[in-house]
Coordinates of C-alpha atoms and ligand atoms in Angstrom, one line a residue:
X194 CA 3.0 15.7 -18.3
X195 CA 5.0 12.9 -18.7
X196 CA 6.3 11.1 -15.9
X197 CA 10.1 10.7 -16.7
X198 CA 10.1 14.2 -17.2
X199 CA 8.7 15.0 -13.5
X200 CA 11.6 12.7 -12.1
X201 CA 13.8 14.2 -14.0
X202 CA 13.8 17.4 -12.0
X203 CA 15.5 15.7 -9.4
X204 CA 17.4 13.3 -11.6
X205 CA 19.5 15.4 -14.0
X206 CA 18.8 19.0 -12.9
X207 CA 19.8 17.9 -9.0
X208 CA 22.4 15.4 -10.2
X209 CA 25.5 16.5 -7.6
X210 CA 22.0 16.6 -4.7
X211 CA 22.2 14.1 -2.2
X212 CA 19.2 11.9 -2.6
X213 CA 19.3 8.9 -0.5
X214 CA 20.7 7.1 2.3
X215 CA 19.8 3.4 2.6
X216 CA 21.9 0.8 5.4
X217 CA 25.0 3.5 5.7
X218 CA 25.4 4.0 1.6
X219 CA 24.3 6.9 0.0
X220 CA 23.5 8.4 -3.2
X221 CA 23.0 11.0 -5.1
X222 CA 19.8 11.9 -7.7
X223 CA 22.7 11.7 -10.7
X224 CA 23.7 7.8 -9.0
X225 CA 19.9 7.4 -9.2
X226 CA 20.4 8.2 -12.5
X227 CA 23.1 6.1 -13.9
X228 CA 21.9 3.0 -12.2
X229 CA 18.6 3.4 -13.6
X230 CA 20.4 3.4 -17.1
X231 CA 22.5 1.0 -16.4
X232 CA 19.4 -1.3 -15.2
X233 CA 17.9 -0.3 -18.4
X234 CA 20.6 -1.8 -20.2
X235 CA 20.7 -4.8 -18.7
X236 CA 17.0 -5.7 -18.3
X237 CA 17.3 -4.8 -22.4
X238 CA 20.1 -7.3 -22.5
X239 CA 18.0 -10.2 -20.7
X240 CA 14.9 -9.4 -23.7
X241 CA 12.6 -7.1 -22.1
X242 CA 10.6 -4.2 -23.9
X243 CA 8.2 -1.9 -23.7
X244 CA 4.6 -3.8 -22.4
X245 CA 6.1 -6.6 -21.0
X246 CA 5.5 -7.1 -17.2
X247 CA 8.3 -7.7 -14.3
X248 CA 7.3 -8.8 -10.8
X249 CA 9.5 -7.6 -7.9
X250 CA 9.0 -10.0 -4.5
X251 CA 11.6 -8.0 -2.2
X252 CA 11.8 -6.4 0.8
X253 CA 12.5 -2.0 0.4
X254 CA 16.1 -1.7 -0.9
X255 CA 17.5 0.8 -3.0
X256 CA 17.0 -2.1 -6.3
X257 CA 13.5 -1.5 -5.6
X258 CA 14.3 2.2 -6.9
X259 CA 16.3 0.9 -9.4
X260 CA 13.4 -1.1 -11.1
X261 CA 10.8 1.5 -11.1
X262 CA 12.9 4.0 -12.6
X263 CA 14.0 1.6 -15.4
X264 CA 10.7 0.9 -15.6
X265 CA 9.5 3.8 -16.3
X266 CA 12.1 4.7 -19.0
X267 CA 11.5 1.0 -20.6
X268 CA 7.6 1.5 -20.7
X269 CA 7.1 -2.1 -18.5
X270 CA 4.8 -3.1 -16.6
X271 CA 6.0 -3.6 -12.6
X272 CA 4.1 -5.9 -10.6
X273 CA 5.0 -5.5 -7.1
X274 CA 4.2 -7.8 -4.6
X275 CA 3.7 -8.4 -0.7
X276 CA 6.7 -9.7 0.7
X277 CA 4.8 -11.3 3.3
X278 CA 2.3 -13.3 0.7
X279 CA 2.9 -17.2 0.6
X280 CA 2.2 -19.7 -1.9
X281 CA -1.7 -19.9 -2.6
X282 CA -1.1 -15.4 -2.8
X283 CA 1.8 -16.0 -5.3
X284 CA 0.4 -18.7 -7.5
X285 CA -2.6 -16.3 -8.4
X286 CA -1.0 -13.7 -8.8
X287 CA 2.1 -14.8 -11.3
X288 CA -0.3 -16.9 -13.1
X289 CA -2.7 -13.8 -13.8
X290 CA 0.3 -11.2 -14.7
X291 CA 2.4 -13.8 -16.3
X292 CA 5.4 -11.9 -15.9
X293 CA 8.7 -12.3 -17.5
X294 CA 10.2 -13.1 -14.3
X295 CA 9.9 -12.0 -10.5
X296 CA 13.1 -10.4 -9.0
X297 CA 13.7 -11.5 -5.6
X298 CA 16.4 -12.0 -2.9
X299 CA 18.2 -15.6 -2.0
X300 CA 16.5 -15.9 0.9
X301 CA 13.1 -15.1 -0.6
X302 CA 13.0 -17.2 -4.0
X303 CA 11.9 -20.3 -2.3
X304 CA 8.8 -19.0 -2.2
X305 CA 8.1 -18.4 -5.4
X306 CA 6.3 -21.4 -7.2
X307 CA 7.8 -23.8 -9.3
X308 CA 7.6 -22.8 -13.0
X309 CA 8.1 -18.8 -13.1
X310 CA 11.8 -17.4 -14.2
X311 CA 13.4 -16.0 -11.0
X312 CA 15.8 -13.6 -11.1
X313 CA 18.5 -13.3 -8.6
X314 CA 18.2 -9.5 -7.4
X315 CA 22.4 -9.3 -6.6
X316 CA 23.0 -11.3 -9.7
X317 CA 20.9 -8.6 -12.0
X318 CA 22.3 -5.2 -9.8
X319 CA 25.8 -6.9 -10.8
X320 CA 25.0 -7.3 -14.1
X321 CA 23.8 -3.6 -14.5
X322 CA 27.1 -1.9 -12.7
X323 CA 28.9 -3.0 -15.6
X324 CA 26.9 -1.1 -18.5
X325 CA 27.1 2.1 -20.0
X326 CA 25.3 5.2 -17.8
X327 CA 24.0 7.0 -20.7
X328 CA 20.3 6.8 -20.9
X329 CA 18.6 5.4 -23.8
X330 CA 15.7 6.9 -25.7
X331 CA 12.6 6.3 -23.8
X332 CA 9.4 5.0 -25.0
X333 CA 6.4 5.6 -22.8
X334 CA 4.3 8.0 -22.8
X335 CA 1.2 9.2 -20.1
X336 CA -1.3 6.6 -21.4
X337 CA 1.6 3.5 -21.0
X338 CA 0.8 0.9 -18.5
X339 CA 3.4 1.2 -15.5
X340 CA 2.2 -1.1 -13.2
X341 CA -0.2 -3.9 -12.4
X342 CA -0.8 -3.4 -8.2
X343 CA -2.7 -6.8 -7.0
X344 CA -5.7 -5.4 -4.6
X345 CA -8.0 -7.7 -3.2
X346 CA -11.2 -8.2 -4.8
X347 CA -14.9 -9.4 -3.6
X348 CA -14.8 -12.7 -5.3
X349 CA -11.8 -14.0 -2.7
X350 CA -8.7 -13.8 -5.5
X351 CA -7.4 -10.4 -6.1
X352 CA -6.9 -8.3 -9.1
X353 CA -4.7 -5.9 -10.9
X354 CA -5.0 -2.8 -11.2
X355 CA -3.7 -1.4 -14.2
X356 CA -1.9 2.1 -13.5
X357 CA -0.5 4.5 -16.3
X358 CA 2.5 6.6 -15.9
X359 CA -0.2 9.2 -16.4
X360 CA -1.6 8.6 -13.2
X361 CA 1.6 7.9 -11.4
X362 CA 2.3 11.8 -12.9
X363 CA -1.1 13.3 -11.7
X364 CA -0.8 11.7 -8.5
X365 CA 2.7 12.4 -7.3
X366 CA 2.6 16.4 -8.8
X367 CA -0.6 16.9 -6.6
X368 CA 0.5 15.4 -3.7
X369 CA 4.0 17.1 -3.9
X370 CA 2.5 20.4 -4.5
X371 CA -0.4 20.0 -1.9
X372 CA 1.5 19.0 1.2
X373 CA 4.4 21.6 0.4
X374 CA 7.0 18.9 -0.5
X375 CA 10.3 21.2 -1.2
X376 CA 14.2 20.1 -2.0
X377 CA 15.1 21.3 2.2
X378 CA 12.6 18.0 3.4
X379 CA 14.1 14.8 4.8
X380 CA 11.5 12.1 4.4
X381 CA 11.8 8.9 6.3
X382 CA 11.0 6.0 3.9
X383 CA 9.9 2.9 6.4
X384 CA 6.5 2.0 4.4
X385 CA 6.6 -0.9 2.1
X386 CA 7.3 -0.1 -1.7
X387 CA 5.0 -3.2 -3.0
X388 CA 1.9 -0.6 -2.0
X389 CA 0.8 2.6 -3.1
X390 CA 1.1 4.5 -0.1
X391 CA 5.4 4.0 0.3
X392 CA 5.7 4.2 -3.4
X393 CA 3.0 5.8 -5.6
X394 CA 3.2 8.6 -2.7
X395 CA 6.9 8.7 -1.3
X396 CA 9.0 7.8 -4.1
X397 CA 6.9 9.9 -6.3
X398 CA 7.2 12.8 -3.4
X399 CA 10.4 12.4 -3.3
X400 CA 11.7 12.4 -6.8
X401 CA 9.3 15.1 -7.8
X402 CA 10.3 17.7 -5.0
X403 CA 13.9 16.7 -5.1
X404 CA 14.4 16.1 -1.4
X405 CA 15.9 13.8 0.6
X406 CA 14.7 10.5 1.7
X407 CA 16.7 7.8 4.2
X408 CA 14.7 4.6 2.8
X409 CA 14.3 1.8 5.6
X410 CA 13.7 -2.0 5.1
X411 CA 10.5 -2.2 6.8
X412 CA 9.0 -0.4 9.8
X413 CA 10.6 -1.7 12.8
X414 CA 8.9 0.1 16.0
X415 CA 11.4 -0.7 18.4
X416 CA 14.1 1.2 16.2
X417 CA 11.6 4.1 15.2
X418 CA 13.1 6.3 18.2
X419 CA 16.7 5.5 17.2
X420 CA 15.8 6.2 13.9
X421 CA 13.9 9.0 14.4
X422 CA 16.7 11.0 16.5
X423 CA 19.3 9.8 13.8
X424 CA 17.7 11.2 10.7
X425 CA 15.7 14.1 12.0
X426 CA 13.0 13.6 9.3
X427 CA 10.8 16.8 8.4
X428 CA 8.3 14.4 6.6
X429 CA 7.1 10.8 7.6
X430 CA 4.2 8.9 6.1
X431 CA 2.5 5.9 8.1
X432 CA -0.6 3.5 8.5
X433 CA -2.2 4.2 12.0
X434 CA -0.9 1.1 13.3
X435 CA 2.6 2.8 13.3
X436 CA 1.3 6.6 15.0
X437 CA -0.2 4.2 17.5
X438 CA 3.5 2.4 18.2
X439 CA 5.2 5.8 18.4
X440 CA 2.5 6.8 21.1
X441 CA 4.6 4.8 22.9
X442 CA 7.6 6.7 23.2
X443 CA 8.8 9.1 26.0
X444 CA 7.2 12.2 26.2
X445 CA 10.6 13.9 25.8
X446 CA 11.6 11.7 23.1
X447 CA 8.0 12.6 21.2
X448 CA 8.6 16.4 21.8
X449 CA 12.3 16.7 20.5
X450 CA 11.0 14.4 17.1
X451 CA 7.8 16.5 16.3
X452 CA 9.5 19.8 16.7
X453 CA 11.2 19.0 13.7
X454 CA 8.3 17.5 11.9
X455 CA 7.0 19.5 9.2
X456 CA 4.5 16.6 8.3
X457 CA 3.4 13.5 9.0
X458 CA 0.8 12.5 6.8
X459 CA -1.6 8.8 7.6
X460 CA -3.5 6.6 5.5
X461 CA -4.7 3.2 4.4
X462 CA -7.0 2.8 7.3
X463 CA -8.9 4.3 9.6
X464 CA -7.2 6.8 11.8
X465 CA -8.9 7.0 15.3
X466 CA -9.3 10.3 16.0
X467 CA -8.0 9.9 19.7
X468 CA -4.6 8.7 18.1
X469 CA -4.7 12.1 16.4
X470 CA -5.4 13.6 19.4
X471 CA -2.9 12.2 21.2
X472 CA -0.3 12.8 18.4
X473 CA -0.9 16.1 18.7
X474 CA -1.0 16.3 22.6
X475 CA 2.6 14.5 22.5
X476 CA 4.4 15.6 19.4
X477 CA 2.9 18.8 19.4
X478 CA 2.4 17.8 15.4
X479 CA -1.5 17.7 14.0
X480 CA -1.7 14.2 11.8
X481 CA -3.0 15.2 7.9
X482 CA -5.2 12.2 7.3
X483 CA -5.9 11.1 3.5
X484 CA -7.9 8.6 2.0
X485 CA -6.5 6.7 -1.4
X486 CA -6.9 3.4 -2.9
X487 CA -5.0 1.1 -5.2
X488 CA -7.2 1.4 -7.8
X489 CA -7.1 5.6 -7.4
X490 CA -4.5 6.6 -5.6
X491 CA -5.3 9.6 -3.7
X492 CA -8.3 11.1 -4.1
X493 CA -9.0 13.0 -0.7
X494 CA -7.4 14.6 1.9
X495 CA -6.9 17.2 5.0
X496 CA -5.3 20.8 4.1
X497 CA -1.7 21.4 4.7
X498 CA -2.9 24.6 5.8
X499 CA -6.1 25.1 6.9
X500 CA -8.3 22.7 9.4
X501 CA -7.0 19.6 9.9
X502 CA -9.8 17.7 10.8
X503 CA -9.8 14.5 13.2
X504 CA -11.8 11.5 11.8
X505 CA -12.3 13.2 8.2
X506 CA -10.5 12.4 5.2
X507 CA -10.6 16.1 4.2
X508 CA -11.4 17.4 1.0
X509 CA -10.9 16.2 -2.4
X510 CA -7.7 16.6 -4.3
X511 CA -7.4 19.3 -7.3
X512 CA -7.1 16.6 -10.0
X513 CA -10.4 14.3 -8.2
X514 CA -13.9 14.8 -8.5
X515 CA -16.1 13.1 -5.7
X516 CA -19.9 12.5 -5.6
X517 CA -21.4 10.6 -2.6
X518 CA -24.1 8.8 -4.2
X519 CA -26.6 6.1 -3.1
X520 CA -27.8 2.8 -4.4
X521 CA -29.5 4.1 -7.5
X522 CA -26.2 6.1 -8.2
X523 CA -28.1 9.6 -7.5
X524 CA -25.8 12.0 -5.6
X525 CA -26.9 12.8 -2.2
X526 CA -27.4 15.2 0.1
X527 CA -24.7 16.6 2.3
X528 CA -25.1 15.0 5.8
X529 CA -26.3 12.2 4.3
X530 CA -24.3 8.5 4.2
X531 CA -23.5 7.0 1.0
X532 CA -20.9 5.8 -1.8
X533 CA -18.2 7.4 -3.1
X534 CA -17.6 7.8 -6.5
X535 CA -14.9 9.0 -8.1
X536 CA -13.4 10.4 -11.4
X537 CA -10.2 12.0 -12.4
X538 CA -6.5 11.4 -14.2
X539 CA -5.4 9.4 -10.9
X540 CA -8.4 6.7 -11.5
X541 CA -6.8 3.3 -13.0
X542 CA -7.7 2.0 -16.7
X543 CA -9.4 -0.9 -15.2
X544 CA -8.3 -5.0 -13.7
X545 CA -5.9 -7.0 -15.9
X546 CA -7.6 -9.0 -18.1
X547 CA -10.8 -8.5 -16.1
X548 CA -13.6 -6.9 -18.4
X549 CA -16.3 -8.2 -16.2
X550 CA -14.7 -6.7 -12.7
X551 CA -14.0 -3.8 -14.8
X552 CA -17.3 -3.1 -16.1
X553 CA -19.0 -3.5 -12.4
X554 CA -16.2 -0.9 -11.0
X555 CA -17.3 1.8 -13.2
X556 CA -20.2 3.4 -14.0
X557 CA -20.5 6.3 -16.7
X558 CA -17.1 7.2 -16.4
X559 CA -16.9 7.1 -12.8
X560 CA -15.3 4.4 -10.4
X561 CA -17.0 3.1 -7.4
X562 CA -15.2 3.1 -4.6
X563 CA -17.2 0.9 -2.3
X564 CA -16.4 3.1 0.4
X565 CA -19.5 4.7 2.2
X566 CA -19.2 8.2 3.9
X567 CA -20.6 11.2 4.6
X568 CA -20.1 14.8 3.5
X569 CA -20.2 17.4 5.9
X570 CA -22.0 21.1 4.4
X571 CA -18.5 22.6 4.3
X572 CA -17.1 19.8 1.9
X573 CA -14.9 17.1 4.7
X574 CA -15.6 14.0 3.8
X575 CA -16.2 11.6 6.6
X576 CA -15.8 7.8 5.8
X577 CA -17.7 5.5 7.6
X578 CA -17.5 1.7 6.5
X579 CA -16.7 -0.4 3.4
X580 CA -19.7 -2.0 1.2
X581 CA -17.8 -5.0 1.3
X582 CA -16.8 -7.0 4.4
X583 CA -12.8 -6.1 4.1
X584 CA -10.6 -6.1 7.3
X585 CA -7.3 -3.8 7.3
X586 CA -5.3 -4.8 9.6
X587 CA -1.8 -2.9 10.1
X588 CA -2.7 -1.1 6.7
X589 CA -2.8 -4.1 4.8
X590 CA -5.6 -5.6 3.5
X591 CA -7.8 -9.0 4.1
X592 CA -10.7 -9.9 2.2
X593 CA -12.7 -12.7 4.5
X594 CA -13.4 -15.0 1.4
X595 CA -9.6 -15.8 0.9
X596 CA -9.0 -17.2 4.0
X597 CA -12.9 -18.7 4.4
X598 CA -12.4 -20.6 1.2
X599 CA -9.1 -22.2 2.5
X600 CA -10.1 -23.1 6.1
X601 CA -13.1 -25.1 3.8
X602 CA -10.5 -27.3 2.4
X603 CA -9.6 -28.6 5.5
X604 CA -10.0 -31.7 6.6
X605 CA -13.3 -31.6 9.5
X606 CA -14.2 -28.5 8.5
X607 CA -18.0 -28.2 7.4
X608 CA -18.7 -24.1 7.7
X609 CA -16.4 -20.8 8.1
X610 CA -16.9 -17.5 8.4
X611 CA -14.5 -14.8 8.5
X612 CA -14.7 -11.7 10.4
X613 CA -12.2 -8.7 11.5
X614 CA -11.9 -8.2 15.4
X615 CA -11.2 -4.6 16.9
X616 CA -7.3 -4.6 17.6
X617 CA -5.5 -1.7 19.8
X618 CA -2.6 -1.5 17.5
X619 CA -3.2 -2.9 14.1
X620 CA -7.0 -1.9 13.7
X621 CA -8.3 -5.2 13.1
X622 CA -7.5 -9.0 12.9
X623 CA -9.1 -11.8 11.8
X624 CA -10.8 -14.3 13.6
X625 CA -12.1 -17.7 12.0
X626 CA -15.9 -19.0 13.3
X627 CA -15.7 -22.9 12.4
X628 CA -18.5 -25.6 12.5
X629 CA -16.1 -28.3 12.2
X630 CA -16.4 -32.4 12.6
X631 CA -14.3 -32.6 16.1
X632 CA -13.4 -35.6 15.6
X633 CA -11.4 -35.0 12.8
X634 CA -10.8 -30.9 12.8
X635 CA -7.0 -30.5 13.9
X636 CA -6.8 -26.5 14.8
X637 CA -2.9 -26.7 14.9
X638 CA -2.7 -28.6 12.3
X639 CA -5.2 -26.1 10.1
X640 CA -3.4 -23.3 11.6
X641 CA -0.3 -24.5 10.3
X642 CA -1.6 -25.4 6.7
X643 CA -2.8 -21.7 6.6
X644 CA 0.3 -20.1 7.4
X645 CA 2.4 -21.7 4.6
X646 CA -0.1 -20.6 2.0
X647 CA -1.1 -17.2 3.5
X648 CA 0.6 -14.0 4.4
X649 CA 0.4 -13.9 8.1
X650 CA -0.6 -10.7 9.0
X651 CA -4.4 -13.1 7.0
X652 CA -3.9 -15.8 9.9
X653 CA -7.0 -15.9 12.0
X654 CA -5.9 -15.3 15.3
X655 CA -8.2 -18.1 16.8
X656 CA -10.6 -20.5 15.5
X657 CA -13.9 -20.1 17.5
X658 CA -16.1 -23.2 17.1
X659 CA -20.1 -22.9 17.0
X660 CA -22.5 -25.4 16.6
X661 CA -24.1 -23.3 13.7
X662 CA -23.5 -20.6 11.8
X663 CA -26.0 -17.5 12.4
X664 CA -27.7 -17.0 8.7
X665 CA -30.8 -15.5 7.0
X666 CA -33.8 -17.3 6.2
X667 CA -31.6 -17.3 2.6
X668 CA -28.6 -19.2 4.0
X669 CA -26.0 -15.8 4.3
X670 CA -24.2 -15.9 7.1
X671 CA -24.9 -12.6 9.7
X672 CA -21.9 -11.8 10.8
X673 CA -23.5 -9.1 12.9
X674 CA -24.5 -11.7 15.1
X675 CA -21.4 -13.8 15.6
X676 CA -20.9 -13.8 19.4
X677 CA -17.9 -11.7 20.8
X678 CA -14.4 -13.1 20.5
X679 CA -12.0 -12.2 23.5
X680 CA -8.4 -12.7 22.6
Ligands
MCA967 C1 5.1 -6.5 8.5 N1 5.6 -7.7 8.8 C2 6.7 -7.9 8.0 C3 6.8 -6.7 7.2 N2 5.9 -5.9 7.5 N3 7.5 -8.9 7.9 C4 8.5 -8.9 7.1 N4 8.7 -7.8 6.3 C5 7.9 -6.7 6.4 N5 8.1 -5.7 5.6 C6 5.0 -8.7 9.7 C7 5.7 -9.0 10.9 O1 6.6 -10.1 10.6 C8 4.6 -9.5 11.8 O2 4.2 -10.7 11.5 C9 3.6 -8.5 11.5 O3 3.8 -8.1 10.2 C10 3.6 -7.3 12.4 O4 4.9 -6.8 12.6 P1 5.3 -6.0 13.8 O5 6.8 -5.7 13.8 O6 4.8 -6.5 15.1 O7 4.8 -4.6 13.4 P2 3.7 -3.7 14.0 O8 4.3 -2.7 15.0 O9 2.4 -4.4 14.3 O10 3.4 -2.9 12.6 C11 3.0 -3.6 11.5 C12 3.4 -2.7 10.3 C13 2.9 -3.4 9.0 C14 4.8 -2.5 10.2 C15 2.7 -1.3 10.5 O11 1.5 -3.7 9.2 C16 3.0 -2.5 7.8 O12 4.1 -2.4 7.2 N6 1.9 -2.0 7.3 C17 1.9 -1.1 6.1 C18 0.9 -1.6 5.1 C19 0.9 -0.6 3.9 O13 1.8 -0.1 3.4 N7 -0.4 -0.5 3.4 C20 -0.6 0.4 2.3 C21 -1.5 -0.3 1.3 P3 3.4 -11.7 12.5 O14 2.0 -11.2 12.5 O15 3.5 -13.0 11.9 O16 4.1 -11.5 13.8 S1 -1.9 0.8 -0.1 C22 -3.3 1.4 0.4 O17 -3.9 0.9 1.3 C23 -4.0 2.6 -0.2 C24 -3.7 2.9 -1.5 C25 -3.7 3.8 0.7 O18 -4.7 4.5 1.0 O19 -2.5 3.9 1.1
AMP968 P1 -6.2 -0.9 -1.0 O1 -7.1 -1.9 -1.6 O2 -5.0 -1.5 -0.4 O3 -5.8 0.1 -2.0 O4 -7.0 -0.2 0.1 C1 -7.9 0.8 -0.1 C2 -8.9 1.0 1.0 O5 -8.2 1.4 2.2 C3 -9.9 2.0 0.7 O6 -10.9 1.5 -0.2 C4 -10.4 2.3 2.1 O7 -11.4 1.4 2.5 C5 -9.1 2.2 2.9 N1 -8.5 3.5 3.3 C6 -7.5 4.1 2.7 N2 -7.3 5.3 3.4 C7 -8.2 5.4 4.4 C8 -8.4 6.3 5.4 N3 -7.7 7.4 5.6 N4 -9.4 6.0 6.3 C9 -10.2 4.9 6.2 N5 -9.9 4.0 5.2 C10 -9.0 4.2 4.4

């Protein structure tokens, strides 16, 4: 089914509906409509067609919305990205999408390398209020290319994934009609919209079910109460770094919040199962875990009704087929650890102009996840590690090899190694082991050189020194055996 026509159930036949509330303004699905158009209009007006691509670098606003929608309707290609990545992230990034142009903020374009059209965000939103509303005929259909979502790959530089209205549309009508999404919800919106989780799965849930959504700049824990209490959400979606902040409010606070919460549904990382537990104990609400990736969107998770289960991804979704197989790429047998595999209208078309990343992804018509778990007789699927050496940390991801290669630029520096460190709130962080020349190694120095090139949530939080790297007898480095780092 074709995407537009999904939205469109919210968009035209819920057009007097409120929609959404963002900073104190609100709208309604028909305003979503006629901005979208007018966008449309406008982004035709500056040259753009169907295929070509268009970065956003912005923090969640309602031009975010704007974009996609008109997107959508133009056939173009979005390419979000991190609002938190700096130069080196940026560089690769625009220079691999080639986009027509990045839309972005005043305060945000000096970031954005020299050489790549920026477009003022207010500048192009003014430009759009003055066009006609009527929407224009749109192009796309399921097999058009709607974004290109940057995910970090083994080699150190990360890749796009290319993702089709078509799986946007599988997605978002399998995850609205699984977890019950209905017009009476109120979702609270405080996830990023550069990443799949805030928008392949809320704005999708939110235009698809026609309910209403108060969209947030960012996740701010020391407001979640306020906001919480203000907006009385039904349905909230979070990394476990943010259950784990609103552990942290009053018990009576917690009660009066999750006696109104129809759903509140984690993902991107690991959930512990004691913060479920605890969620439960406090909120009186039992956390539905789900396990997605870029690449797939979702491909399993827990019931809505039925057994939620604590440290298991659940089940797989209708439109997903799962095998857990092992190095050969022979399914196993239940109870028994391996990799899943995975196949279905959610699974990307491949990297961006990547045929060699694309071809080791996928095998017979399956993608490899990389992710190892277990599956138990009655069909929940425990995950248990990563093949690769990733670190989440806060739900975003960090693949060691970006930040090793870097810290091996600097000046003194002779080895580096990488490795994530077990952190109460965000999961993980990084932590740096250096061999480095002390004479010339400057750690504040370094530190500072990394943190105008990286996004910060990649810093190493410290920079242990060793005399020697632990390695095999082939020169890999064993991080098993890199002594314990106390923060
Ligand atoms: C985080 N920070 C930000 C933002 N988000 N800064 C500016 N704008 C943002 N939007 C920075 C802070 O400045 C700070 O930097 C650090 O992150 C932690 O912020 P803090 O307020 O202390 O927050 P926290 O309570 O630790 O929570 C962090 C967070 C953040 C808000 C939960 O990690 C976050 O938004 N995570 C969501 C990631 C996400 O959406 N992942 C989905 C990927 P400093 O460290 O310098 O102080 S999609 C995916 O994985 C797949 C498909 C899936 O399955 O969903
Ligand atoms: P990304 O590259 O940002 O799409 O991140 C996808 C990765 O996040 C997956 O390959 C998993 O390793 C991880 N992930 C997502 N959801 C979960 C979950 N519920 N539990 C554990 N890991 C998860």
């Amino acid at each position: 089914m074709p995407l537009l026509s999904l939205f469109d159930r919210s968009l035209l036949a819920r057009s007097t509906r409120l929609a959404l509330e963002f900073n104190g303004h609100a709208f309604t699905f028909g305003d979503i409509e006629s901005r979208s158009n007018q966008l449309v209009q406008a982004l035709r007006g500056r040259g753009l067609k169907c295929g070509d691509r268009l970065a956003f670098y912005l923090q969640n606003r309602v031009e975010v919305i704007d974009l996609w929608i008109a997107g959508v309707k133009l056939g173009l290609i979005v390419v979000p990205v991190n609002v938190l990545y700096r130069e080196r992230e940026l560089k690769h990034i625009l220079a691999d999408a080639e986009p027509v142009a990045v839309v972005t903020s005043s305060e945000m374009a000096g970031f954005i390398p020299d050489g790549i059209a920026v477009w003022d965000v207010d500048a192009l939103a003014a430009e759009a209020r003055v066009q006609l509303t009527e929407r224009l005929a749109v192009v796309a259909v399921p097999d058009t290319p709607l974004a290109l979502i940057y995910t970090s790959g083994t080699t150190g530089a990360s890749k796009g994934a290319v993702l089709t209205q078509g799986n946007f549309a599988a997605n978002g009508l399998t995850l609205t009609r699984e977890w019950r999404f209905n017009e009476e919800d109120r979702y609270l919106a405080t996830l990023p919209l550069f990443h799949v989780h805030g928008l392949a799965n809320g704005i999708h849930c939110w235009l698809m079910s026609g309910c209403h959504m108060r969209l947030t700049e960012r996740f701010e824990h020391a407001r979640a109460a306020e906001w919480f209490e203000d907006y009385r959400p039904t349905v909230f979606f979070g990394v476990p770094a943010m259950f784990i902040r609103l552990l942290e409010l009053p018990l009576e606070t917690a009660q009066k919040i999750g006696a109104r919460l129809r759903l509140a549904v984690s993902g991107s990382a690991p959930l512990p199962a004691e913060v479920h537990d605890k969620f439960r104990e406090r909120y009186g609400s039992v956390i539905l875990e789900r396990y997605g990736m870029t690449e797939t969107l979702m491909n399993v998770s827990n019931p809505y009704d039925g057994e939620r289960r604590p440290g298991t991804v659940g089940l797989p979704l209708p439109h997903v087929r799962v095998k857990i197989c092992d190095e050969a790429g022979e399914p196993v047998a239940d109870g028994t650890s391996g990799e899943l595999w995975v196949q279905g209208t959610n699974v990307c078309a491949g990297y961006w102009r990547r045929p060699d990343a694309t071809a080791a992804a996928w095998k017979d018509g399956w993608f490899r996840t990389g992710d190892v778990g277990v599956r138990a007789p009655d069909g929940y699927i425990t995950l248990q590690g990563r093949r690769s050496d990733l670190i989440i940390s806060g739900g975003f991801n960090i693949y060691p090899r970006e930040i090793e290669e870097l810290i091996l630029e600097q000046p003194g520096v002779r080895e580096a190694t990488v490795v994530g460190m077990a952190d109460p709130v965000r999961g993980e962080v990084p932590v740096a082991y250096v061999v480095v020349d002390a004479a010339v190694f400057d750690e504040v120095a370094t530190a500072a050189r990394l943190r105008s090139q990286l996004a910060s949530f990649k810093q190493p939080k410290a920079f242990v020194r060793l005399e020697a790297l632990p390695r095999t007898a082939l020169g890999k480095v064993q991080k098993r055996l890199l002594p314990p780092w106390r923060s």
